[in-house]
């Protein structure tokens, strides 16, 4: 028996089978559906876990759909963007880019100039060379901006042999040197630090340890440089349970664990008026359902295979285990005797596997299957161009109504921009 | 989880490897130098299945953001070494 961990499906999700069937009928499959009220709910749950006065930035990379960005904009979120495309998406929702900051290890001079021209108020700088490029760009354009230094404290969660050995940010020595370097009149003000140390963190203790490392490094650097910097972005990595044995973070327990760390830091550094955290997955994942229709059911060498129309190209980005670990999923709209089946998408690769040898009501051709926790790292993290399949549409569900918020990218459109 | 010695780890790891291979290759023909992909015929999907099975049976944890999975899953020996050192670290 290997059932899907459907206890992880959020109870308050309002996407019932009737609505899912209606969506599949109206918009065809594969399809992403987002429950708008669930976005609101996860925002509130994250806020519950944080002390007052801590700003929350939505990490656009988790789901860059304008409708989702707009929802978080209305809730008061800032935005963390890490590419020109994400910057453009936020501009479409919030043209003044208030509360937006740009991060990422590969910011070229052209990208920095584009960000400055667009009026990005805050840029997290990842290296000394990038800081110099930013100074040059800001001087050239006479466009002032504020900057954070992205830290790599080298003490990431897990303490395994490769902890902290990533391409991101500056080690404390380099950050100290950057704090003391002379911008030669460039209108760039370094106002604090940024760090992002972990992902998919499900234990309050792990999140707390990461934040503690950032707090400590920020204090040490300010002390060594004799500076008082008001902004500190602690990062995020608030996880979403997707597999058997994992559990949702309890926001109240998390707050209890984090509050003393925040208090201690503010006691020591009361000038820290700009505390921030980031979240993408926690805010967006649970609102999303991925809907796909069964195209074929077969038995090969004694094993049941169920082939659906939405596979690796449509939702593969979300699951590094290629279905080896079951994620929450259901047969929609009817019941049937349990069977062990392997769910696969339509691509010609064994990697196109949504669920391996899972126990579920046996589907038949034409059935709908819903995969849950699909609101983050779903569509845009998947290989839509692979096998020239294209990308699914996205629909928002609110108060029982459905509205299309992203048209599908059909395979015909993939020919655009090409020539012999 | 009860502590396993190196010998037990090797038996368990090779047993799982054999169970995932559909040919008749017996566990005692698998050597530390056997390359998981080239010699034992594992592809990416099978390696993920192997990883998940090891996590479930031995309580080790492979973190793609922290561990070099290509290096770890190179040979049976490199895999057994990672599993042993993980189990030593985590007690």
JSON list of C-alpha atoms in Angstrom, two decimals, chain A residues 157-163 165-166 199-200 281 320-325 349-353 356-357, chain B residues 20 43-46 48-49 51-52 55-56 61-68 72 82 85-86 89-90:
[
{"chain": "A", "resi": 157, "resn": "UNK", "atom": "CA", "xyz": [20.94, 24.55, 7.99]},
{"chain": "A", "resi": 158, "resn": "UNK", "atom": "CA", "xyz": [22.14, 20.95, 8.22]},
{"chain": "A", "resi": 159, "resn": "UNK", "atom": "CA", "xyz": [25.83, 21.60, 8.81]},
{"chain": "A", "resi": 160, "resn": "UNK", "atom": "CA", "xyz": [26.69, 19.02, 6.16]},
{"chain": "A", "resi": 161, "resn": "UNK", "atom": "CA", "xyz": [30.10, 19.05, 4.51]},
{"chain": "A", "resi": 162, "resn": "UNK", "atom": "CA", "xyz": [28.98, 21.41, 1.79]},
{"chain": "A", "resi": 163, "resn": "UNK", "atom": "CA", "xyz": [27.01, 23.82, 3.99]},
{"chain": "A", "resi": 165, "resn": "UNK", "atom": "CA", "xyz": [29.32, 26.38, -0.30]},
{"chain": "A", "resi": 166, "resn": "UNK", "atom": "CA", "xyz": [26.97, 27.94, -2.79]},
{"chain": "A", "resi": 199, "resn": "UNK", "atom": "CA", "xyz": [14.65, 26.04, 1.27]},
{"chain": "A", "resi": 200, "resn": "UNK", "atom": "CA", "xyz": [11.79, 23.68, 2.13]},
{"chain": "A", "resi": 281, "resn": "UNK", "atom": "CA", "xyz": [6.44, 28.51, -1.82]},
{"chain": "A", "resi": 320, "resn": "UNK", "atom": "CA", "xyz": [12.76, 16.59, -7.58]},
{"chain": "A", "resi": 321, "resn": "UNK", "atom": "CA", "xyz": [11.86, 12.94, -6.89]},
{"chain": "A", "resi": 322, "resn": "UNK", "atom": "CA", "xyz": [10.10, 12.37, -10.22]},
{"chain": "A", "resi": 323, "resn": "UNK", "atom": "CA", "xyz": [7.16, 10.76, -8.48]},
{"chain": "A", "resi": 324, "resn": "UNK", "atom": "CA", "xyz": [9.26, 8.30, -6.48]},
{"chain": "A", "resi": 325, "resn": "UNK", "atom": "CA", "xyz": [7.66, 9.84, -3.43]},
{"chain": "A", "resi": 349, "resn": "UNK", "atom": "CA", "xyz": [10.89, 9.66, -21.34]},
{"chain": "A", "resi": 350, "resn": "UNK", "atom": "CA", "xyz": [10.70, 7.49, -18.23]},
{"chain": "A", "resi": 351, "resn": "UNK", "atom": "CA", "xyz": [11.40, 10.66, -16.27]},
{"chain": "A", "resi": 352, "resn": "UNK", "atom": "CA", "xyz": [7.87, 11.80, -17.08]},
{"chain": "A", "resi": 353, "resn": "UNK", "atom": "CA", "xyz": [6.44, 10.22, -13.99]},
{"chain": "A", "resi": 356, "resn": "UNK", "atom": "CA", "xyz": [5.35, 5.70, -8.93]},
{"chain": "A", "resi": 357, "resn": "UNK", "atom": "CA", "xyz": [3.38, 2.64, -7.81]},
{"chain": "B", "resi": 20, "resn": "UNK", "atom": "CA", "xyz": [15.75, -2.11, -8.36]},
{"chain": "B", "resi": 43, "resn": "UNK", "atom": "CA", "xyz": [19.34, 5.89, -15.29]},
{"chain": "B", "resi": 44, "resn": "UNK", "atom": "CA", "xyz": [18.29, 9.15, -13.56]},
{"chain": "B", "resi": 45, "resn": "UNK", "atom": "CA", "xyz": [14.87, 7.84, -12.70]},
{"chain": "B", "resi": 46, "resn": "UNK", "atom": "CA", "xyz": [16.20, 4.65, -11.15]},
{"chain": "B", "resi": 48, "resn": "UNK", "atom": "CA", "xyz": [16.02, 8.71, -7.69]},
{"chain": "B", "resi": 49, "resn": "UNK", "atom": "CA", "xyz": [14.14, 5.55, -6.76]},
{"chain": "B", "resi": 51, "resn": "UNK", "atom": "CA", "xyz": [17.76, 7.47, -3.23]},
{"chain": "B", "resi": 52, "resn": "UNK", "atom": "CA", "xyz": [14.21, 7.39, -1.93]},
{"chain": "B", "resi": 55, "resn": "UNK", "atom": "CA", "xyz": [16.17, 7.35, 2.75]},
{"chain": "B", "resi": 56, "resn": "UNK", "atom": "CA", "xyz": [13.20, 5.29, 3.74]},
{"chain": "B", "resi": 61, "resn": "UNK", "atom": "CA", "xyz": [18.95, 12.16, 3.93]},
{"chain": "B", "resi": 62, "resn": "UNK", "atom": "CA", "xyz": [20.12, 13.31, 0.51]},
{"chain": "B", "resi": 63, "resn": "UNK", "atom": "CA", "xyz": [19.80, 17.04, 0.03]},
{"chain": "B", "resi": 64, "resn": "UNK", "atom": "CA", "xyz": [20.24, 18.09, -3.60]},
{"chain": "B", "resi": 65, "resn": "UNK", "atom": "CA", "xyz": [21.04, 21.63, -2.44]},
{"chain": "B", "resi": 66, "resn": "UNK", "atom": "CA", "xyz": [23.86, 20.57, -0.16]},
{"chain": "B", "resi": 67, "resn": "UNK", "atom": "CA", "xyz": [25.21, 17.23, -1.38]},
{"chain": "B", "resi": 68, "resn": "UNK", "atom": "CA", "xyz": [26.89, 16.49, -4.68]},
{"chain": "B", "resi": 72, "resn": "UNK", "atom": "CA", "xyz": [27.73, 10.29, -4.21]},
{"chain": "B", "resi": 82, "resn": "UNK", "atom": "CA", "xyz": [28.26, 8.58, 2.08]},
{"chain": "B", "resi": 85, "resn": "UNK", "atom": "CA", "xyz": [29.38, 8.85, 7.22]},
{"chain": "B", "resi": 86, "resn": "UNK", "atom": "CA", "xyz": [25.81, 10.18, 7.33]},
{"chain": "B", "resi": 89, "resn": "UNK", "atom": "CA", "xyz": [27.14, 11.97, 11.97]},
{"chain": "B", "resi": 90, "resn": "UNK", "atom": "CA", "xyz": [23.50, 11.50, 12.83]}
]
